Coordinates of C-alpha atoms in Angstrom, one line a residue:
X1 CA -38.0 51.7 46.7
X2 CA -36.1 49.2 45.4
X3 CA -32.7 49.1 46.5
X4 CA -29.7 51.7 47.7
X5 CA -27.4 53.0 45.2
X6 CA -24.1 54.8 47.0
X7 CA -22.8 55.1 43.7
X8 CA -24.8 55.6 40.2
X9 CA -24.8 56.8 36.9
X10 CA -27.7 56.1 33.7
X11 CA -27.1 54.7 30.5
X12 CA -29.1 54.9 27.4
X13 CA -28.9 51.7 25.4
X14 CA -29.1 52.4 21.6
X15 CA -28.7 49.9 18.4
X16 CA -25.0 51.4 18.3
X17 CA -23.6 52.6 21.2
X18 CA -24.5 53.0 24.9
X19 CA -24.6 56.6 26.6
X20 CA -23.9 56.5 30.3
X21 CA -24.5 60.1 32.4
X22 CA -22.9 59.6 36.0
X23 CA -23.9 61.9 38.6
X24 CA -22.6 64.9 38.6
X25 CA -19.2 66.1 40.9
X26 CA -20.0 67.1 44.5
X27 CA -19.0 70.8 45.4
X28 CA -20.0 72.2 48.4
X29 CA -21.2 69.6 51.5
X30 CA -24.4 71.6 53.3
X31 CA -25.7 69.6 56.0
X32 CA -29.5 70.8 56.6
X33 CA -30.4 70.2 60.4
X34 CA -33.6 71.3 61.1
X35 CA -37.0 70.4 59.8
X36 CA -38.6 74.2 60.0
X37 CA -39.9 75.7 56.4
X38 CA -37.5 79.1 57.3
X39 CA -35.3 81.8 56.0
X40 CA -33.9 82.8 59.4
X41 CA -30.6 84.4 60.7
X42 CA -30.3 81.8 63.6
X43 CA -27.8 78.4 64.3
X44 CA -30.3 76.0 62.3
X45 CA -30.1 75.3 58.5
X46 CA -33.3 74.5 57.5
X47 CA -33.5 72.9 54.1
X48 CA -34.8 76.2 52.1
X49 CA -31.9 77.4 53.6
X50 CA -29.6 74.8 52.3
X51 CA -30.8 75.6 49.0
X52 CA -30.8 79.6 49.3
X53 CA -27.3 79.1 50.0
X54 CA -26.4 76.5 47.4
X55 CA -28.4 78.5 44.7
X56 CA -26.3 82.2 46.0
X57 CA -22.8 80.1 46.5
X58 CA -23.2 81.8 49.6
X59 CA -23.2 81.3 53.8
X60 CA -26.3 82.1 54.2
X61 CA -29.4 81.6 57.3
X62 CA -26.4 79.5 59.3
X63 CA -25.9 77.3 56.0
X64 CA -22.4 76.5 54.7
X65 CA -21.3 78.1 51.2
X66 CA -22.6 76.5 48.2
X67 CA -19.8 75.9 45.2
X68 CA -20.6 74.8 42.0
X69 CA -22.2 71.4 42.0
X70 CA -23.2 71.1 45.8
X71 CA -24.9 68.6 47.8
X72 CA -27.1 68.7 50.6
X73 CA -27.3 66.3 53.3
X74 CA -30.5 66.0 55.6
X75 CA -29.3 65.3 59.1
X76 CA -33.2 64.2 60.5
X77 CA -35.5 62.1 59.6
X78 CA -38.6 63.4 60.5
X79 CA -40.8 65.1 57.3
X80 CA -40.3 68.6 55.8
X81 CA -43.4 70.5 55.8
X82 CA -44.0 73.6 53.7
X83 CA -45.4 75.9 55.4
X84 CA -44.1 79.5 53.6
X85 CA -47.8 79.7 51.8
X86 CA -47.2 82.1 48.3
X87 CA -47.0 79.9 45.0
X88 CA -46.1 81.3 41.7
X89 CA -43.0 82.7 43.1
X90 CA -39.9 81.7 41.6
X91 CA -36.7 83.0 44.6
X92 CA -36.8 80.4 46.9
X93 CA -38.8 82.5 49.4
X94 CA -42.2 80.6 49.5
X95 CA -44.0 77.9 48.4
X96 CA -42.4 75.1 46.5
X97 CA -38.3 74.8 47.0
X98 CA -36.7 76.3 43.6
X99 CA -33.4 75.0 42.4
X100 CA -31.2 77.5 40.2
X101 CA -27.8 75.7 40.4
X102 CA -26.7 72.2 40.3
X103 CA -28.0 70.3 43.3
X104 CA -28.6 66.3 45.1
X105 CA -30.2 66.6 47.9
X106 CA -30.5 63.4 50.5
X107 CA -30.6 61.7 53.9
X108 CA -27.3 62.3 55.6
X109 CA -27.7 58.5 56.3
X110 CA -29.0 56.3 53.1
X111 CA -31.0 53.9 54.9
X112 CA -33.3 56.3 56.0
X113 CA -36.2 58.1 53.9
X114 CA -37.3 61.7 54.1
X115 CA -40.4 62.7 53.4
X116 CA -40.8 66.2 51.8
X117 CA -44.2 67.5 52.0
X118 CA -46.0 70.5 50.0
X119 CA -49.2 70.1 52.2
X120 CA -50.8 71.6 49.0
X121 CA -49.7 75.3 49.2
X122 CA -47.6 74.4 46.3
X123 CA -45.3 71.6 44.4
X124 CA -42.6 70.7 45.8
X125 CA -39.5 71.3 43.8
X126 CA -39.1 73.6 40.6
X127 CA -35.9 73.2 38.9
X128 CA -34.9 76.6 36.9
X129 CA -31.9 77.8 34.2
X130 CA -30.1 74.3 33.2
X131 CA -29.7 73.1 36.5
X132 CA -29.1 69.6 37.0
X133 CA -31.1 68.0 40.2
X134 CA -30.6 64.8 41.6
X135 CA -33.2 63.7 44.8
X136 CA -32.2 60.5 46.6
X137 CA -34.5 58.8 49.0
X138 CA -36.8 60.9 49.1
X139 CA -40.5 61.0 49.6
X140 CA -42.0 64.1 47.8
X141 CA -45.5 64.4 48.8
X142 CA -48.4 66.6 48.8
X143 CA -48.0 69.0 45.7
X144 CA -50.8 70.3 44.6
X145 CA -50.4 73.1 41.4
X146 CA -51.7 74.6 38.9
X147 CA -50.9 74.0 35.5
X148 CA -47.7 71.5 35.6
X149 CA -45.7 69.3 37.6
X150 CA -47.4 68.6 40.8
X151 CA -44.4 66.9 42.3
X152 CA -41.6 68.3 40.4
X153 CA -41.3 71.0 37.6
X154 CA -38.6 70.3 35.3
X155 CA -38.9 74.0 33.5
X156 CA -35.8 74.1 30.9
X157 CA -34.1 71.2 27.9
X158 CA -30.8 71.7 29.5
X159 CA -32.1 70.6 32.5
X160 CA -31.5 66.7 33.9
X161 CA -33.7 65.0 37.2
X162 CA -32.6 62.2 38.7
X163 CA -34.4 60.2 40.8
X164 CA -32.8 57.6 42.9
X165 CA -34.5 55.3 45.2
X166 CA -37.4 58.1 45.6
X167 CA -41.0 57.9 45.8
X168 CA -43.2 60.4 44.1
X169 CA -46.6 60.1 45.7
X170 CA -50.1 61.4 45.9
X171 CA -49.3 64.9 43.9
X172 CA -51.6 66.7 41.7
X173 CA -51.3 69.0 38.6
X174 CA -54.1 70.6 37.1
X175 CA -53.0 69.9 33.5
X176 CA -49.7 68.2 32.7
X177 CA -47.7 66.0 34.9
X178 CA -49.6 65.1 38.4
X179 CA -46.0 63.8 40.1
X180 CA -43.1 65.0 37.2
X181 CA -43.5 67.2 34.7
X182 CA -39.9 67.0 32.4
X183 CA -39.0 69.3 29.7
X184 CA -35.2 68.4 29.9
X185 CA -33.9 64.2 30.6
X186 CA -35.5 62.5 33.6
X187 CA -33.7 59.4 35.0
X188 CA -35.5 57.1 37.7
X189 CA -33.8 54.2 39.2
X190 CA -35.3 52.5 42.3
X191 CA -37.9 54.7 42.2
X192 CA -41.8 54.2 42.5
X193 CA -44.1 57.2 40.9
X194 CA -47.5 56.5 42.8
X195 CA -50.7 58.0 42.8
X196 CA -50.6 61.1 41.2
X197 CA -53.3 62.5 39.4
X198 CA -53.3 65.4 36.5
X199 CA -55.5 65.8 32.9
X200 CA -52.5 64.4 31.0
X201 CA -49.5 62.3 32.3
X202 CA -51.3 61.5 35.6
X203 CA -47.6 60.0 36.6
X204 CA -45.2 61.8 34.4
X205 CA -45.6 64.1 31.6
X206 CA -42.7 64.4 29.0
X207 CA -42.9 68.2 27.6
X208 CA -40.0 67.5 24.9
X209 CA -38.7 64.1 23.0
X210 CA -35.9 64.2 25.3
X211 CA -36.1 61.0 26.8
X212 CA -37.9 59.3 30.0
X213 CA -36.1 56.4 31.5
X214 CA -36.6 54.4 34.3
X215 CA -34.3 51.4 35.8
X216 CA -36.2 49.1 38.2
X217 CA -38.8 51.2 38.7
X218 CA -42.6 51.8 39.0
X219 CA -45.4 53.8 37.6
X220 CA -48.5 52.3 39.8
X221 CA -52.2 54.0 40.5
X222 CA -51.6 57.3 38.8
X223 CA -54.8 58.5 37.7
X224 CA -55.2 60.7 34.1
X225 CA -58.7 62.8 33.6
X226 CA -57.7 62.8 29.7
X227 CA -54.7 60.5 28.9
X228 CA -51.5 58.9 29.8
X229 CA -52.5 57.5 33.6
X230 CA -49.2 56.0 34.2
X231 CA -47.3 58.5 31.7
X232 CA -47.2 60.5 28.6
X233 CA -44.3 60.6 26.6
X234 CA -42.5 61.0 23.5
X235 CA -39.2 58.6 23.5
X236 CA -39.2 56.1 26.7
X237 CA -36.1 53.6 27.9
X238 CA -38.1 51.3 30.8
X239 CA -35.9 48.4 32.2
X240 CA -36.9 45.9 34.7
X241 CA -39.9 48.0 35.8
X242 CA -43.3 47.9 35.8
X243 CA -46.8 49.9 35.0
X244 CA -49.1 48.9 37.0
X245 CA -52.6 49.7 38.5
X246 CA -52.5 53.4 36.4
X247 CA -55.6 54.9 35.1
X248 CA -56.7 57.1 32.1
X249 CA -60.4 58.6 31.2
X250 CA -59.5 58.6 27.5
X251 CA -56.7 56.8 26.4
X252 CA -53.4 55.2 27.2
X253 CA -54.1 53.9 30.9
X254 CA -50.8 53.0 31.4
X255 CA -48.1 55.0 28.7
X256 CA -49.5 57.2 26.1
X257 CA -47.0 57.9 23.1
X258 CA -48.3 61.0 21.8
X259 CA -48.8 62.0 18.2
X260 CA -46.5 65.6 18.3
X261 CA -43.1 63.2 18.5
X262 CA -41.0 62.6 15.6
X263 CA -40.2 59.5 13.0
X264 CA -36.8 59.2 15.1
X265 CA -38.1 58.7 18.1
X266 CA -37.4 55.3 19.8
X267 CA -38.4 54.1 22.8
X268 CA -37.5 50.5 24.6
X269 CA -39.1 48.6 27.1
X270 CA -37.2 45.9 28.1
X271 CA -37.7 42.8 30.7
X272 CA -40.5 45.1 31.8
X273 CA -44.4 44.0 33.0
X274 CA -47.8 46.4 32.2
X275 CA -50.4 45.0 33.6
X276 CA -53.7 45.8 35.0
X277 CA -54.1 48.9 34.3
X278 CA -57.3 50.7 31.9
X279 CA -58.3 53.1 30.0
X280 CA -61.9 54.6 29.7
X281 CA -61.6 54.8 25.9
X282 CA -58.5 53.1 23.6
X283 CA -54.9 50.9 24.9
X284 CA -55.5 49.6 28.5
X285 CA -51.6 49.4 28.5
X286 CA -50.1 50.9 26.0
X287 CA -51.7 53.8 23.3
X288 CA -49.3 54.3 20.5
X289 CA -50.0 57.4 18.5
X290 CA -46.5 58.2 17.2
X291 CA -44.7 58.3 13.5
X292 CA -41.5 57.0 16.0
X293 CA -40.8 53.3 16.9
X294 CA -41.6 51.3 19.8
X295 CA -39.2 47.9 20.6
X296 CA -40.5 45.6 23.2
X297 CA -37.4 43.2 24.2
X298 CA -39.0 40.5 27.1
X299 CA -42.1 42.4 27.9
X300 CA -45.4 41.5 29.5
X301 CA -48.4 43.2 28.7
X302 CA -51.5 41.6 30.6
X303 CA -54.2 42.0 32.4
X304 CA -54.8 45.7 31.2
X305 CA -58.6 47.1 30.1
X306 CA -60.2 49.4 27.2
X307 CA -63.4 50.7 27.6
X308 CA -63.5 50.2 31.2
X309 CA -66.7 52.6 31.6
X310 CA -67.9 49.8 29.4
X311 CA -69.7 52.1 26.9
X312 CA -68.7 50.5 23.9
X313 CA -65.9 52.8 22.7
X314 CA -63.1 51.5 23.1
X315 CA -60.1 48.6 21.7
X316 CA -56.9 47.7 22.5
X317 CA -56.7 46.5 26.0
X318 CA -53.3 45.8 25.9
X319 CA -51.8 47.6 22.9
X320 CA -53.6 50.4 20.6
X321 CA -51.4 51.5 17.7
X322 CA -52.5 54.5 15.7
X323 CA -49.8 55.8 14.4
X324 CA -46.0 54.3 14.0
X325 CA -44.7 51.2 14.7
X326 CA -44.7 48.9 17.6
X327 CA -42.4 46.4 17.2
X328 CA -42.4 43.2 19.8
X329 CA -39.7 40.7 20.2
X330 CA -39.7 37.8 22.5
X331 CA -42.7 39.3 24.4
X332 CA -46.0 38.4 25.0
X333 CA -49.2 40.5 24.3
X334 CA -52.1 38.4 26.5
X335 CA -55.0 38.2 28.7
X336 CA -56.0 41.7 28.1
X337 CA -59.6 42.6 28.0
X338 CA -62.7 44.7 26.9
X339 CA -66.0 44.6 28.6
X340 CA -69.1 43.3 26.9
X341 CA -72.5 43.6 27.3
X342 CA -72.9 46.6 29.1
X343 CA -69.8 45.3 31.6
X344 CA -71.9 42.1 32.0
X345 CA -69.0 40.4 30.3
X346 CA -65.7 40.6 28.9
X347 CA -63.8 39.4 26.0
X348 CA -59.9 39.3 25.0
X349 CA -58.7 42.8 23.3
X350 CA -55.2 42.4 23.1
X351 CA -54.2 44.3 20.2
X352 CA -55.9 47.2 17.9
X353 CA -53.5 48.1 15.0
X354 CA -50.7 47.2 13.6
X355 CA -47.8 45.4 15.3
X356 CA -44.6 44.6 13.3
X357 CA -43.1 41.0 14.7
X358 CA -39.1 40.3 15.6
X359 CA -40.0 37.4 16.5
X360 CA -40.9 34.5 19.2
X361 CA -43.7 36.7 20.7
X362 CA -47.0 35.0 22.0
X363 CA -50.3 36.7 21.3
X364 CA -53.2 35.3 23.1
X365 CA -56.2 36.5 20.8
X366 CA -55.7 38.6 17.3
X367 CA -59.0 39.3 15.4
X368 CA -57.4 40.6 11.9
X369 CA -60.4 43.0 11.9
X370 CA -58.9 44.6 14.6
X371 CA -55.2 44.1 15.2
X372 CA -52.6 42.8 12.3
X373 CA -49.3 40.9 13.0
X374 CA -46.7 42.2 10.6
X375 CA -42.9 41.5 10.6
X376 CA -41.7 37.7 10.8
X377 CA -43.6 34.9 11.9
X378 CA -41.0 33.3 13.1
X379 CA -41.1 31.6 16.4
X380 CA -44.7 33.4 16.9
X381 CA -47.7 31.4 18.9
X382 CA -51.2 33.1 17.9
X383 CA -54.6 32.6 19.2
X384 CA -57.4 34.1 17.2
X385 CA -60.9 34.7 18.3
X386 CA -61.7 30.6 17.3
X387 CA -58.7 29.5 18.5
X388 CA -57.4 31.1 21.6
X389 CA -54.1 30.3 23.3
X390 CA -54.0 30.5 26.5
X391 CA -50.5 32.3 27.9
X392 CA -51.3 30.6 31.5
X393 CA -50.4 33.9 33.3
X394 CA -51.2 34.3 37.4
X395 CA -52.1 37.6 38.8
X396 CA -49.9 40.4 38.9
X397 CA -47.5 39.9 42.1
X398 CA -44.5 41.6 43.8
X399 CA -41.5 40.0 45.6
X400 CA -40.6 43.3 47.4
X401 CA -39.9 44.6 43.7
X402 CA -41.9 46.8 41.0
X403 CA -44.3 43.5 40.1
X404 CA -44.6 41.1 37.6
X405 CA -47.1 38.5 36.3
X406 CA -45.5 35.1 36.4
X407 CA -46.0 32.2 34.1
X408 CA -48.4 28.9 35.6
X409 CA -45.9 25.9 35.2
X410 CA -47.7 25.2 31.6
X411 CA -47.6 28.4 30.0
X412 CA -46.6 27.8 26.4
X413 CA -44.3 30.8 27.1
X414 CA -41.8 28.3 28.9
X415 CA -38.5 28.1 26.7
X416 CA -40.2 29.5 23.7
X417 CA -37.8 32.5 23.4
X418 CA -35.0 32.5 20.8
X419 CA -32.9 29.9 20.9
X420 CA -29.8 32.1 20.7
X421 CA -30.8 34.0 23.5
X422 CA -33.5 36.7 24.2
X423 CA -32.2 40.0 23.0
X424 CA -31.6 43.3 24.6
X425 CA -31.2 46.3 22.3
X426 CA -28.4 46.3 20.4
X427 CA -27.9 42.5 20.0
X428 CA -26.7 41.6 23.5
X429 CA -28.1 39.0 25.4
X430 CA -30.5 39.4 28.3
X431 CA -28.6 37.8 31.2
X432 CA -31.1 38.2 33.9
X433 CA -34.7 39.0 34.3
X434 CA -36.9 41.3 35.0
X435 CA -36.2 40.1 38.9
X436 CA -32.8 39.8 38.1
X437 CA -33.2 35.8 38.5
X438 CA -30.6 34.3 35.9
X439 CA -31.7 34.0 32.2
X440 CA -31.9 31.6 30.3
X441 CA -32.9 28.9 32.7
X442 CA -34.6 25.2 31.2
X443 CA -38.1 24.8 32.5
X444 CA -40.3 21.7 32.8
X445 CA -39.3 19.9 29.8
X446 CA -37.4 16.6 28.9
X447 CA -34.8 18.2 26.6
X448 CA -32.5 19.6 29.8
X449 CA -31.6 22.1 27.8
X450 CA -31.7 26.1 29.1
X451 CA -33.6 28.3 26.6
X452 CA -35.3 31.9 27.6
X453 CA -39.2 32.0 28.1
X454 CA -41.3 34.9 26.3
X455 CA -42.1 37.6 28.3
X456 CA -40.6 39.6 31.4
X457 CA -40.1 36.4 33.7
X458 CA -37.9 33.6 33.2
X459 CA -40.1 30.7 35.4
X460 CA -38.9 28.8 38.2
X461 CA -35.3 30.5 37.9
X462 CA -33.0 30.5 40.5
X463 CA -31.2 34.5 41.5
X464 CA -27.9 34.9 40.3
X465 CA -26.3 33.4 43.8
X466 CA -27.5 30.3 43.8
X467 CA -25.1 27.6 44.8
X468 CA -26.4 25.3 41.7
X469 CA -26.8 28.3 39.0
X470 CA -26.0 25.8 36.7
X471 CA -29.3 23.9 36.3
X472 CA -28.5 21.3 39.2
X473 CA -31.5 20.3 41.5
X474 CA -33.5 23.2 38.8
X475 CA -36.8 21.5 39.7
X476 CA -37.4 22.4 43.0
X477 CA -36.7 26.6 42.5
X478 CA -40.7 26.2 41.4
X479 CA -41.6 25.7 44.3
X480 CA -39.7 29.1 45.5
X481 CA -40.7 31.4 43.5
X482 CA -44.6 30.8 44.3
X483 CA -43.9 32.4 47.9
X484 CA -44.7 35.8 46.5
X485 CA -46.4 38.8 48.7
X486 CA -49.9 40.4 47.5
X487 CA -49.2 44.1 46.0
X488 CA -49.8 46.6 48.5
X489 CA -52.4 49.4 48.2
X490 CA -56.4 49.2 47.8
X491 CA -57.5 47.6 44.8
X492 CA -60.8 49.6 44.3
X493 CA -58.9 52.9 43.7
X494 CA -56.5 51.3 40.8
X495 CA -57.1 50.4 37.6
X496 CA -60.2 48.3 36.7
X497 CA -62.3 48.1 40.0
X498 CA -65.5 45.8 38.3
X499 CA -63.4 43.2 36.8
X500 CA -61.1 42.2 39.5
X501 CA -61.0 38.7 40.7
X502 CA -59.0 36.7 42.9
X503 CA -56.9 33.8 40.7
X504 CA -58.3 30.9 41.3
X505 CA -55.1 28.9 40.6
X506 CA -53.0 30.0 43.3
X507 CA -49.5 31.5 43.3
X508 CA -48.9 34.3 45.9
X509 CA -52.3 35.8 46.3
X510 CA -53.1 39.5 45.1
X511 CA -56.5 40.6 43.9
X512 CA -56.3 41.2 39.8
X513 CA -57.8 40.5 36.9
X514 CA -57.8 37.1 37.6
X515 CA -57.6 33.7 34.6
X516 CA -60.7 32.6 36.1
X517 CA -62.4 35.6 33.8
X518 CA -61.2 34.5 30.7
X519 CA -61.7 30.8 31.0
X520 CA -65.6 31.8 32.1
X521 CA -65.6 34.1 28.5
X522 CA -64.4 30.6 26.7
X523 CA -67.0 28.8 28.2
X524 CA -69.8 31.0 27.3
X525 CA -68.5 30.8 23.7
X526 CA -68.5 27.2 23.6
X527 CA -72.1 26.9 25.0

């Protein structure tokens, strides 16, 4: 989780005009006080109960009335266990917790987290007939199902999820959508989708091209047998979040755009980071099979793998286009890799397809037999297999955030961004980054004068609050932003366990797929 939210409400940014969707008006208050999985006539109010009487509008089980919009407040802290064994039933009597009318559910007290667990008897929460459901720190654990939505069924288009500061964690689907499975809107803010696992969308699955959007969240160490590790979508809004650590046998280890969407689908990832995460067959990071449009406004895509079994089927480790267009604007496309020589080796694999430029975007390697730069040139840096560039990226790191990869002080990324500004969608300027640190801010240079870096982190800037925001004393921030904690978790279980190193080069720590891989493939080439 990354941060509490007392008050919120989602907007969808388009070229025109900006939706926002608050959360909806509070009816009923039911205050659940016991942990017990029941349905009994007694003083408690378990939360089944809550919700039989918030789905009946009825004082029910010791439970206040629901009316209308209600919310339910969860006076404990201790887990919810489901322990009412029966799936495939669809009343609220066993199994997984079935919401019919429009619902939040969270602690009483917003500092604590509640962990809801399915113990694998069932999912956890199946939202039915156009009801709206927002969860709120909450920890929804332990679904296992069969075929969809091992977390959280989302069954109907007129149906909205919310998820504010939640985690959605170690579920399982046997099909589609290991943690959330969405045919109607799903919002996340502050919310971290972990280790799920399912044949398609091991993270999230996306039944509709209604739209998937996350605000300063994370996908990490979802796991797809087939594709879409991290998530599988038609139309996608990603802000200041990451995709990290996610896994696919087939293709799209971190976001998989699938080829049943529409030409007027558009999806945005802005001041975002994908990084490290692989696919067995074609995009590491991102798979792109879509007649729709992709924008990428301050995005990082590193450190992601194709062919991870090593095989030699596979391209694209950071971006494989198929179908439609992917269209990159002050972002950088870099370090991404493919294994060689049985997995003896690896070599850059950035791109497969075709990528149509905005502008001021840094590609590390492009061989045209593979991956071709359209759009305008304009402010571009591009290696090529001869002549490499180098983006000078550390390891993937967090600083109690969704992650990033931060720039070495002599990336070539540094203050290469549009001079105007970097862009967000609709021709506003990108204020902040992807850690909210103040954008644009003038890096190691003689010129003293503030211009945005490429990518999803500004370097060496200072947050918002700092006494001397305007460039004073700008030197010694550096410094600060190196003191970054390793990302949590076990490496061997996420993304690509036989390539990851250690950086050699410092910065915070974390085990990834480190620089020191890529300098060793340069040097084998120039033997």
């Amino acid at each position: 989780m990354f941060g509490k939210h007392a008050v919120f409400s989602f907007c969808l940014a388009f070229p025109v005009l900006l939706l926002c969707f608050a959360a909806p008006s509070q009816g009923a208050r039911i205050v659940a006080t016991s942990t017990a999985d029941q349905l009994a006539n007694d003083t408690r109010c378990t939360l089944r109960e809550a919700i039989e009487s918030a789905n009946q509008d009825q004082a029910l089980f010791g439970c206040t009335a629901g009316s209308g919009p209600d919310l339910i407040e969860l006076n404990f802290t201790n887990p919810v266990v489901l322990t009412r064994a029966g799936g495939n039933e669809d009343d609220n009597q066993t199994g997984d917790f079935d919401i019919t009318e429009d619902l939040t559910i969270r602690p009483l007290f917003l500092n604590n987290v509640v962990t809801i667990d399915a113990a694998g008897l069932d999912r956890v929460f199946d939202l039915f007939g156009g009801a709206d459901l927002t969860l709120q720190n909450l920890r929804i654990t332990g679904g296992v199902v069969i075929p969809f939505g091992g977390g959280v069924f989302v069954r109907q288009a007129s149906s909205t999820l919310r998820l504010i500061d939640a985690q959605v964690v170690d579920n399982e689907a046997s099909l589609f959508g290991g943690g959330v499975y969405g045919t109607g809107p799903v919002f996340l803010e502050g919310t971290s989708v972990e280790s799920n696992r399912a044949a398609v969308g091991g993270g999230i699955y996306m039944d509709s091209d209604d739209v998937l959007d996350l605000q300063a969240s994370r996908l990490r160490g979802n796991r797809a047998t087939s594709d879409g590790g991290g998530a599988s979508v038609r139309r996608l809004i990603f802000r200041d979040s990451t995709v990290v650590g996610n896994r696919a046998d087939r293709d799209g280890g971190g976001v998989a755009w699938r080829l049943d969407g529409g030409a007027s689908d558009v999806s945005f990832l802005i001041n975002s980071t994908v990084a490290e995460n692989s696919s067995f067959r074609d995009g590491g990071g991102l798979f792109f099979d879509s007649p729709g449009i992709i924008e990428l406004y301050n995005t990082t895509v590193a450190w992601n793998v194709a062919d991870e079994d090593a095989d030699g089927v596979g391209s694209g480790g950071g971006v494989f286009v198929d179908d439609g267009q992917v269209r990159p604007r002050n972002s950088v496309v870099a370090s991404n890799l493919v294994p060689t020589a049985g997995g003896a080796n690896v070599a850059p694999s950035d791109c497969f397809g075709a990528l149509s430029s905005l502008g001021h975007n840094l590609f590390g390697v492009v061989d045209p037999g593979d991956c071709q730069i359209g759009g305008t040139a304009n402010g571009n840096l591009t290696g090529t297999v001869a002549d490499p560039i180098d983006a000078e990226l550390d390891c993937l790191m967090t600083t109690g955030g969704p992650g990033v990869v931060k720039p070495f002080a002599g990336s070539p990324v540094i203050d290469a961004g549009e001079a105007a500004g970097c862009m967000d969608v609709g021709g506003g300027t990108l204020a902040a980054d992807q850690l909210g640190n103040v954008r644009p801010w003038d890096g190691f240079d003689p010129d003293l004068v503030a211009r945005c870096d490429i990518g999803a982190v500004e370097f060496g800037a200072p947050s918002p609050d700092f006494i001397f925001v305007d460039g004073f004393e700008s030197g010694g921030t550096t410094l600060w932003s190196f003191m970054q904690a390793a990302l949590p978790g076990d490496p061997s279980t996420e993304g690509t366990p036989r390539l990851r190193k250690r950086s050699a080069r410092g910065g915070g720590g974390g085990a990834c797929v480190g620089p020191e891989i890529l300098a060793r493939w340069r040097a084998d080439r120039s033997e």
